[in-house]
Coordinates of C-alpha atoms and ligand atoms in Angstrom, one line a residue:
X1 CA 238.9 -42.6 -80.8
X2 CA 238.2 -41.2 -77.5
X3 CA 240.9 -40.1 -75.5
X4 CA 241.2 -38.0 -71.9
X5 CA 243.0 -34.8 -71.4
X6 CA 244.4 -32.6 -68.5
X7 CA 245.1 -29.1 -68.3
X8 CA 246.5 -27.3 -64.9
X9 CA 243.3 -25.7 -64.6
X10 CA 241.6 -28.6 -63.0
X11 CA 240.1 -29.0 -66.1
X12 CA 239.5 -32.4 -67.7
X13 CA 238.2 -32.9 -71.7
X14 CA 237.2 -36.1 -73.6
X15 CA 238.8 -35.6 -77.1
X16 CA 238.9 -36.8 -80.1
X17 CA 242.0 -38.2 -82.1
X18 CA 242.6 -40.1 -85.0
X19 CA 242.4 -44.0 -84.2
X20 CA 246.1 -45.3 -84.7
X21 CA 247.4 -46.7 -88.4
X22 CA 248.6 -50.1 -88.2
X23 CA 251.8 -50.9 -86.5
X24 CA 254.8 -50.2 -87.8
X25 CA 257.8 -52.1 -87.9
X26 CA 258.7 -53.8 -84.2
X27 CA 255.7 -52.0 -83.3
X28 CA 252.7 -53.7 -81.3
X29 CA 249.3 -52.0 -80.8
X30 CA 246.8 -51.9 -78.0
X31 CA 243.4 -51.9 -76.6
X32 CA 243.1 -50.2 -73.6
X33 CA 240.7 -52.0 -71.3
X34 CA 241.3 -50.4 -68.0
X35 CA 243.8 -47.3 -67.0
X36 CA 244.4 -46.4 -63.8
X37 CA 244.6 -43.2 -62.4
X38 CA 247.9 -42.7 -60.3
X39 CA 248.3 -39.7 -57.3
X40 CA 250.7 -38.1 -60.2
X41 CA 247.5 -37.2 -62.7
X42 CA 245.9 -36.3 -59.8
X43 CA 248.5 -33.8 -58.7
X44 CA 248.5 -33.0 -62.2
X45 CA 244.8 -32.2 -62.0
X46 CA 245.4 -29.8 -59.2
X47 CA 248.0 -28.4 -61.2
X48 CA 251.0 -29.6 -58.9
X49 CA 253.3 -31.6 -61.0
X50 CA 255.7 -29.7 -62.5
X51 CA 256.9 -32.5 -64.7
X52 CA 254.0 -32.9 -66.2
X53 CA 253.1 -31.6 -70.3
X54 CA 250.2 -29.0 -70.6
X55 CA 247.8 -30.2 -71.8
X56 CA 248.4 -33.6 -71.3
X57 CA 246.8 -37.3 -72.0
X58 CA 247.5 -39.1 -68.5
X59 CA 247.7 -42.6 -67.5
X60 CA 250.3 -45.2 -67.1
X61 CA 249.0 -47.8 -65.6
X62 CA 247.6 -50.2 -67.9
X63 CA 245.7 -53.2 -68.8
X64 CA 245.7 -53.7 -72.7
X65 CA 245.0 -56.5 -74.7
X66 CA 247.3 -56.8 -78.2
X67 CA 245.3 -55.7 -81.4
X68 CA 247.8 -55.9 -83.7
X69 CA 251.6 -56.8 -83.8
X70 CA 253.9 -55.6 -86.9
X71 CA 256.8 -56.8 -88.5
X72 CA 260.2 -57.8 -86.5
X73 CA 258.6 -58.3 -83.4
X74 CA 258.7 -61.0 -81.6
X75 CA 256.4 -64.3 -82.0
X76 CA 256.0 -64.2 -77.9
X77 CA 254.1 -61.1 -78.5
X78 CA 250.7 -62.4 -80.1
X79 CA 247.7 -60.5 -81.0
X80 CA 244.5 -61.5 -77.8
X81 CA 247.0 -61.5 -75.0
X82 CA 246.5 -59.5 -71.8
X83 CA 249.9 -57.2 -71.5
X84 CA 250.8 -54.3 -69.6
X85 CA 253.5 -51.7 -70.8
X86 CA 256.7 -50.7 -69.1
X87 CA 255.7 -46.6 -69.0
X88 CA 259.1 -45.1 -68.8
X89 CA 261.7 -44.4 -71.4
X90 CA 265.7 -44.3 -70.9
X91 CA 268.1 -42.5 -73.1
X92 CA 270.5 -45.3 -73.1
X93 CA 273.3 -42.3 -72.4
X94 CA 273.1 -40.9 -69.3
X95 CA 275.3 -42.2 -65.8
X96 CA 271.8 -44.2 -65.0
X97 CA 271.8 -46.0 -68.3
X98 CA 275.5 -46.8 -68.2
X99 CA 275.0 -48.3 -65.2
X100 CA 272.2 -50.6 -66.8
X101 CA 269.6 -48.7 -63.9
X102 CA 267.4 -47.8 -66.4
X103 CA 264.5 -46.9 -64.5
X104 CA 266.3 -43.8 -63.0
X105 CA 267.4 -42.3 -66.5
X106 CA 268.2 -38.8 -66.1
X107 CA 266.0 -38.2 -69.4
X108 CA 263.2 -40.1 -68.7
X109 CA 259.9 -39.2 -69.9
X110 CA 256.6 -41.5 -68.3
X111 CA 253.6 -42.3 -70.2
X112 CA 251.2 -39.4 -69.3
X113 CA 253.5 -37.0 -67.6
X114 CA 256.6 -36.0 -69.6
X115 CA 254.7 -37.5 -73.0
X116 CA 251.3 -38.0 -73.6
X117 CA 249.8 -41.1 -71.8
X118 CA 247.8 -44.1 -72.3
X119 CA 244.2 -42.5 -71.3
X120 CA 242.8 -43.5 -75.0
X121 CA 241.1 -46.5 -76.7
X122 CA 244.3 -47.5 -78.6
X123 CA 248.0 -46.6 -78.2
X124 CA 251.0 -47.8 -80.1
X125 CA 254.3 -48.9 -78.5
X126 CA 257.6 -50.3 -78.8
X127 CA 257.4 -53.8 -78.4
X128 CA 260.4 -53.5 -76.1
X129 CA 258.0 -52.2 -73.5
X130 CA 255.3 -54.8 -73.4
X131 CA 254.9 -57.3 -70.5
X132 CA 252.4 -60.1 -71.2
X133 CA 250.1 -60.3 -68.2
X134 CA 250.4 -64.0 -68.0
X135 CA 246.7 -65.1 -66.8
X136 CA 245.8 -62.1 -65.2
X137 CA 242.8 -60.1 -66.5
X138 CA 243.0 -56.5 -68.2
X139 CA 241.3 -55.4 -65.0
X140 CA 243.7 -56.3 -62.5
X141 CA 246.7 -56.0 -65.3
X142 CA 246.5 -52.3 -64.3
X143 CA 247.2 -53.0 -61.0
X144 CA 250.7 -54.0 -61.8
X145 CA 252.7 -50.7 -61.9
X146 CA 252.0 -48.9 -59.0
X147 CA 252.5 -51.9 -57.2
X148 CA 256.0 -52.7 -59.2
X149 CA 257.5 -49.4 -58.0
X150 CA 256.7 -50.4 -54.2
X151 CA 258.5 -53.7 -54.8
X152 CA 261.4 -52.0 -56.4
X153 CA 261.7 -50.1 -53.3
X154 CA 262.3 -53.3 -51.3
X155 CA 265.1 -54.2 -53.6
X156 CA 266.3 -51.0 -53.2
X157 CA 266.8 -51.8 -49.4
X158 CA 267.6 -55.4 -49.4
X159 CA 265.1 -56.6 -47.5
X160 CA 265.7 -60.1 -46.2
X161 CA 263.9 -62.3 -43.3
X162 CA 265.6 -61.0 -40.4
X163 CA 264.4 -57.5 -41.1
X164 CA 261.8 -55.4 -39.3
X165 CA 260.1 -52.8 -42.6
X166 CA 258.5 -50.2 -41.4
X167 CA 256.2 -48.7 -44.3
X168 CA 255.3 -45.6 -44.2
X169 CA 252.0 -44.4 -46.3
X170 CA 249.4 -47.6 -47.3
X171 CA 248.6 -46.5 -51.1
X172 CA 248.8 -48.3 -53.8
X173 CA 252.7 -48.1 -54.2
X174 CA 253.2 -48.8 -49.9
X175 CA 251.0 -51.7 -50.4
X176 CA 253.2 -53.1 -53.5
X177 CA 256.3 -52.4 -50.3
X178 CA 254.5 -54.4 -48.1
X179 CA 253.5 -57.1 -49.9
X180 CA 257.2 -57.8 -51.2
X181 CA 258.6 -57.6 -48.0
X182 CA 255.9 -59.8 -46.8
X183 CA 257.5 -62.2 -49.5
X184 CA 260.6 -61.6 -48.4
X185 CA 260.1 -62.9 -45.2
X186 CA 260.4 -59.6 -42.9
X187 CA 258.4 -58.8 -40.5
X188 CA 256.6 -55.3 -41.8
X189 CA 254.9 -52.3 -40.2
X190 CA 252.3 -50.4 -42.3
X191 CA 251.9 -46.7 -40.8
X192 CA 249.5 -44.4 -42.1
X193 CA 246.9 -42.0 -40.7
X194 CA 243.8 -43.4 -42.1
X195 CA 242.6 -46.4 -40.0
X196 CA 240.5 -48.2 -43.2
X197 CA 243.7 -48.6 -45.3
X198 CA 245.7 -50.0 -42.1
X199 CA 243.0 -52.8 -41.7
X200 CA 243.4 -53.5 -45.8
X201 CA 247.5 -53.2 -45.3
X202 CA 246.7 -56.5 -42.3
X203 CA 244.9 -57.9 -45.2
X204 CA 248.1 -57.7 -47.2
X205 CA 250.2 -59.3 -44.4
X206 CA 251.6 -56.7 -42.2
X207 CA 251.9 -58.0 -38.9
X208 CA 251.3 -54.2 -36.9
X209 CA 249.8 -51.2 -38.2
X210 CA 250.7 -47.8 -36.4
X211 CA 248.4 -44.7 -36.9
X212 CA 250.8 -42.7 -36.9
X213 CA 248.1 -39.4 -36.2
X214 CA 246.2 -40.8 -33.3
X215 CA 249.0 -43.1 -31.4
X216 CA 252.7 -42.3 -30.5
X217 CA 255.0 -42.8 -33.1
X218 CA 258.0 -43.4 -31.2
X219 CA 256.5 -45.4 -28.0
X220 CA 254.7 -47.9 -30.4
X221 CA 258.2 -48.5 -32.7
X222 CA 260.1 -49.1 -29.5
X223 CA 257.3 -51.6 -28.1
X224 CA 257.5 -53.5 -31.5
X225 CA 261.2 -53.3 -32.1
X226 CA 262.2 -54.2 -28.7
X227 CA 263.9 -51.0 -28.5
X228 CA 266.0 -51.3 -31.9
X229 CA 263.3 -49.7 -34.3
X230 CA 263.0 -50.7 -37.6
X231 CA 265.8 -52.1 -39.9
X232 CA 264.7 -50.4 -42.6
X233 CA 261.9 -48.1 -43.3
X234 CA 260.4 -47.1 -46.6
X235 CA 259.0 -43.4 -46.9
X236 CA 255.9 -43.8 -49.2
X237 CA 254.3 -40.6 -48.6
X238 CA 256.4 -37.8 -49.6
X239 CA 255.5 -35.0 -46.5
X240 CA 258.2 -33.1 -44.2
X241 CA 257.3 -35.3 -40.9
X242 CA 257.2 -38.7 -42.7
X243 CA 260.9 -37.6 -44.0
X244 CA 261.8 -36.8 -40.3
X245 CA 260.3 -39.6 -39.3
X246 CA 261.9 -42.3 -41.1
X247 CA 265.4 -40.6 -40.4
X248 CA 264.8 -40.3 -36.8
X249 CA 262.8 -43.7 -36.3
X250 CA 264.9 -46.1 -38.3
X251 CA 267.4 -48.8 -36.1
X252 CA 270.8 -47.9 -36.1
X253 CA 272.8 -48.8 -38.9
X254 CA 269.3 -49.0 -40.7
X255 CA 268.1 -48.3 -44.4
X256 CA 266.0 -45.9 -45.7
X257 CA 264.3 -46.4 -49.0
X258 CA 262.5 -42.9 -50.1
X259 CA 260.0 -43.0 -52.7
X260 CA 258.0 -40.2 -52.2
X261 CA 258.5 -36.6 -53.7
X262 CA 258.5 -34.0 -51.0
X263 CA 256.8 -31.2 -52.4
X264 CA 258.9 -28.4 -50.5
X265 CA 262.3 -29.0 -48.5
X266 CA 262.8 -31.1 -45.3
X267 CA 265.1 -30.4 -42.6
X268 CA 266.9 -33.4 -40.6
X269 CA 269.0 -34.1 -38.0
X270 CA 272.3 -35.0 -39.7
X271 CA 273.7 -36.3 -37.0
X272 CA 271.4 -39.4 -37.2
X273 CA 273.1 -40.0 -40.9
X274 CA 276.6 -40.6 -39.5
X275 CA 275.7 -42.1 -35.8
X276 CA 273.5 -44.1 -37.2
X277 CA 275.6 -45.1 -40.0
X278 CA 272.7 -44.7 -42.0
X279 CA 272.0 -46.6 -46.1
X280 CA 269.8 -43.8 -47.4
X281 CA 268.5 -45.1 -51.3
X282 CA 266.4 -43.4 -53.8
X283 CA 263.6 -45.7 -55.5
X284 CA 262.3 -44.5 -58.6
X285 CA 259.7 -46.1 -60.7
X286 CA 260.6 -49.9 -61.2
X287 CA 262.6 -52.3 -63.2
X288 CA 261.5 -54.7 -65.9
X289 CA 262.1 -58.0 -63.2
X290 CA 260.3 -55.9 -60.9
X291 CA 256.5 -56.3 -63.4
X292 CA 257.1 -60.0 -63.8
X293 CA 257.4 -60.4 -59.8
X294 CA 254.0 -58.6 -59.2
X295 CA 252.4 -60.4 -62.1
X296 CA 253.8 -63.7 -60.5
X297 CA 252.3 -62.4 -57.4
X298 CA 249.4 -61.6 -58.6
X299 CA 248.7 -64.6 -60.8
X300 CA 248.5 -66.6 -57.3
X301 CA 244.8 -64.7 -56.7
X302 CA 245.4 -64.4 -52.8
X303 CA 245.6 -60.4 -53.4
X304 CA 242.3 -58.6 -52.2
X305 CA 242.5 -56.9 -55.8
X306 CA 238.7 -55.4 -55.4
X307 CA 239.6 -53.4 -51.6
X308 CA 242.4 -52.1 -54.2
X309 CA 240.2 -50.9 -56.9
X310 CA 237.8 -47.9 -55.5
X311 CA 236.1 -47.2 -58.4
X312 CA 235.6 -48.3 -62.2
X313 CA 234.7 -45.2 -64.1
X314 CA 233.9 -44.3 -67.8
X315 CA 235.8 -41.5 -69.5
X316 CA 232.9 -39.3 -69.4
X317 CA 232.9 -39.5 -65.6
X318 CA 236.2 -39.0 -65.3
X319 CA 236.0 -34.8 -64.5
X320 CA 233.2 -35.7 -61.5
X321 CA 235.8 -38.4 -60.0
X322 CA 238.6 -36.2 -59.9
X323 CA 237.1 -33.3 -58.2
X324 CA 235.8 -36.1 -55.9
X325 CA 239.4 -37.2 -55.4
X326 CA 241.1 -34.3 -55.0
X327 CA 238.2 -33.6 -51.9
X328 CA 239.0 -36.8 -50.5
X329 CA 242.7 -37.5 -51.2
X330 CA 242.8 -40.3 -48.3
X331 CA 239.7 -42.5 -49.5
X332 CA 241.1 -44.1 -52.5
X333 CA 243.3 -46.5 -53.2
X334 CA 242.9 -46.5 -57.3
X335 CA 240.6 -45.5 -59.7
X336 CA 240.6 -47.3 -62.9
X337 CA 239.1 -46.2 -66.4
X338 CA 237.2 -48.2 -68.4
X339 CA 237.9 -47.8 -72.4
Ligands
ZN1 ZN1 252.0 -44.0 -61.2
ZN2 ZN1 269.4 -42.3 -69.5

């Protein structure tokens, strides 16, 4: 079977590897339909992720159907259904695990970064980490986690009605923010320096968008906020100012969600963290409840799922469309790879 590999070197191969035996006990194997490409196996690509295996298979975001089930698992796991898979693994050990936080396990190791990934016709995986899709196509299946770790980020900070969110950074994983604090009932602003994904971040029921290259930051905040600035504000990016920026933006007495990784080290004004009384939060990845609430969302089809999807590629095109990507990081929302 075909399968797509990284090296550092900006170098991208279609190999070949032997198509996967039958499943094994509690086992369940897929067909990849589509894959999507995340900014991680891009940054990979450009030899940036410092996580990531060398060579490595990327991809975990997926849209599988189930080929094959084997024994022990369970009889809500059928062969034909439309499934995604949880991507992460947790050691079940660590202070993360204890604390039944899974997704932040010290020792985990995501599908196509730590491990190889899910870039391949056919993978095989613990049923444990399947999700059923419910009605939702393979296509927009692998959709589902990027957006889940932008809703986990909204958990993270407790969103509720009475909050103003500012989101920082409209990608794929700010958009999942937005849209659950839409649900929630808050009143969101989507920032970002790229005026084509604010209009899209509208679509997805923001009610202002701030450019946050071509208009004043701060002015614009205090016009919206009456003054207060936002409740809580989610960093999405992962740059020096957007770190400085949520610190020094956010309301008094505000939370800060951060889900970006800040390639080199940001300095703040630490005074804000103890006059403000500041809830500053990690969010990594996403939690199990935190699928089944996109896929939910999803299933209701008001998501403009094809502004999301910026190409469809074969694996064979997939060397062409990175180089493409990494010389226009702020064009693309995903790309998704067609087994
Ligand atoms: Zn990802
Ligand atoms: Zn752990």
């Amino acid at each position: 079977m075909k399968a797509i590999q990284i090296t550092h070197s900006q170098e991208l191969n279609i190999v070949e590897l032997p198509q996967p035996a039958q499943p094994g006990e509690g086992e369940v194997l897929l067909r990849l339909s589509y894959v999507g490409f995340c900014g991680s196996d891009i940054n990979t690509f450009m030899g940036r992720n410092t996580m990531a295996l060398n060579p490595v298979i990327p991809g975990h975001e997926v849209g599988a159907v189930i080929e094959a089930v084997g024994a022990g698992v369970p009889e809500t796991l059928k062969p034909g259904m439309v499934v995604t898979c949880n991507p992460y693994t947790n050691c079940g050990k660590c202070a993360s695990c204890r604390n039944q936080r899974v997704n932040a396990c010290q020792y985990n190791e995501t599908l196509g970064v730590q491990r190889n990934g899910a870039m391949k016709e056919y993978i095989v995986l613990p049923w444990e980490k399947i999700i059923p899709a419910g009605s939702l196509t393979p296509k927009v299946t692998a959709l589902v986690e990027p957006m889940s770790v932008g809703f986990h980020a909204v958990s993270r900070a407790q969103v509720t009605d009475i909050d103003v969110v500012m989101v920082i950074g409209c990608g794929m994983v700010g958009m999942g923010a937005i849209v659950r604090s839409v649900m929630r009932g808050a009143t969101v602003i989507a920032a970002d320096i790229d005026d084509e994904k604010l209009a899209l971040a509208k679509k997805m029921g923001a009610t202002y968008t701030l450019n946050t290259k071509t208009e004043d930051a701060h002015q614009r905040l205090s016009e919206m906020t009456n003054g207060f600035g936002p409740d809580v504000v989610i960093e999405a990016v992962g740059s020096v100012p957007t770190y400085q920026m949520a610190i020094n933006e956010v309301a008094f007495t505000g939370r800060v969600a951060c889900i970006g990784y800040a390639k080199s080290e940001v300095s703040f004004q630490t005074k804000y963290f103890v006059q403000k009384e500041l809830d500053i939060r990690g969010s990594r990845n996403a939690q199990p409840s935190d699928f089944r609430a996109v896929i939910r969302y999803l299933e209701r089809g008001t998501c403009p799922v094809d502004a999301l999807i910026t190409k469809v590629i074969k694996p064979e095109e997939a060397l062409e469309t990175m180089r493409w990507w990494s010389e226009n990081p702020g064009k693309v929302f995903r790309i998704l790879v067609e087994f």
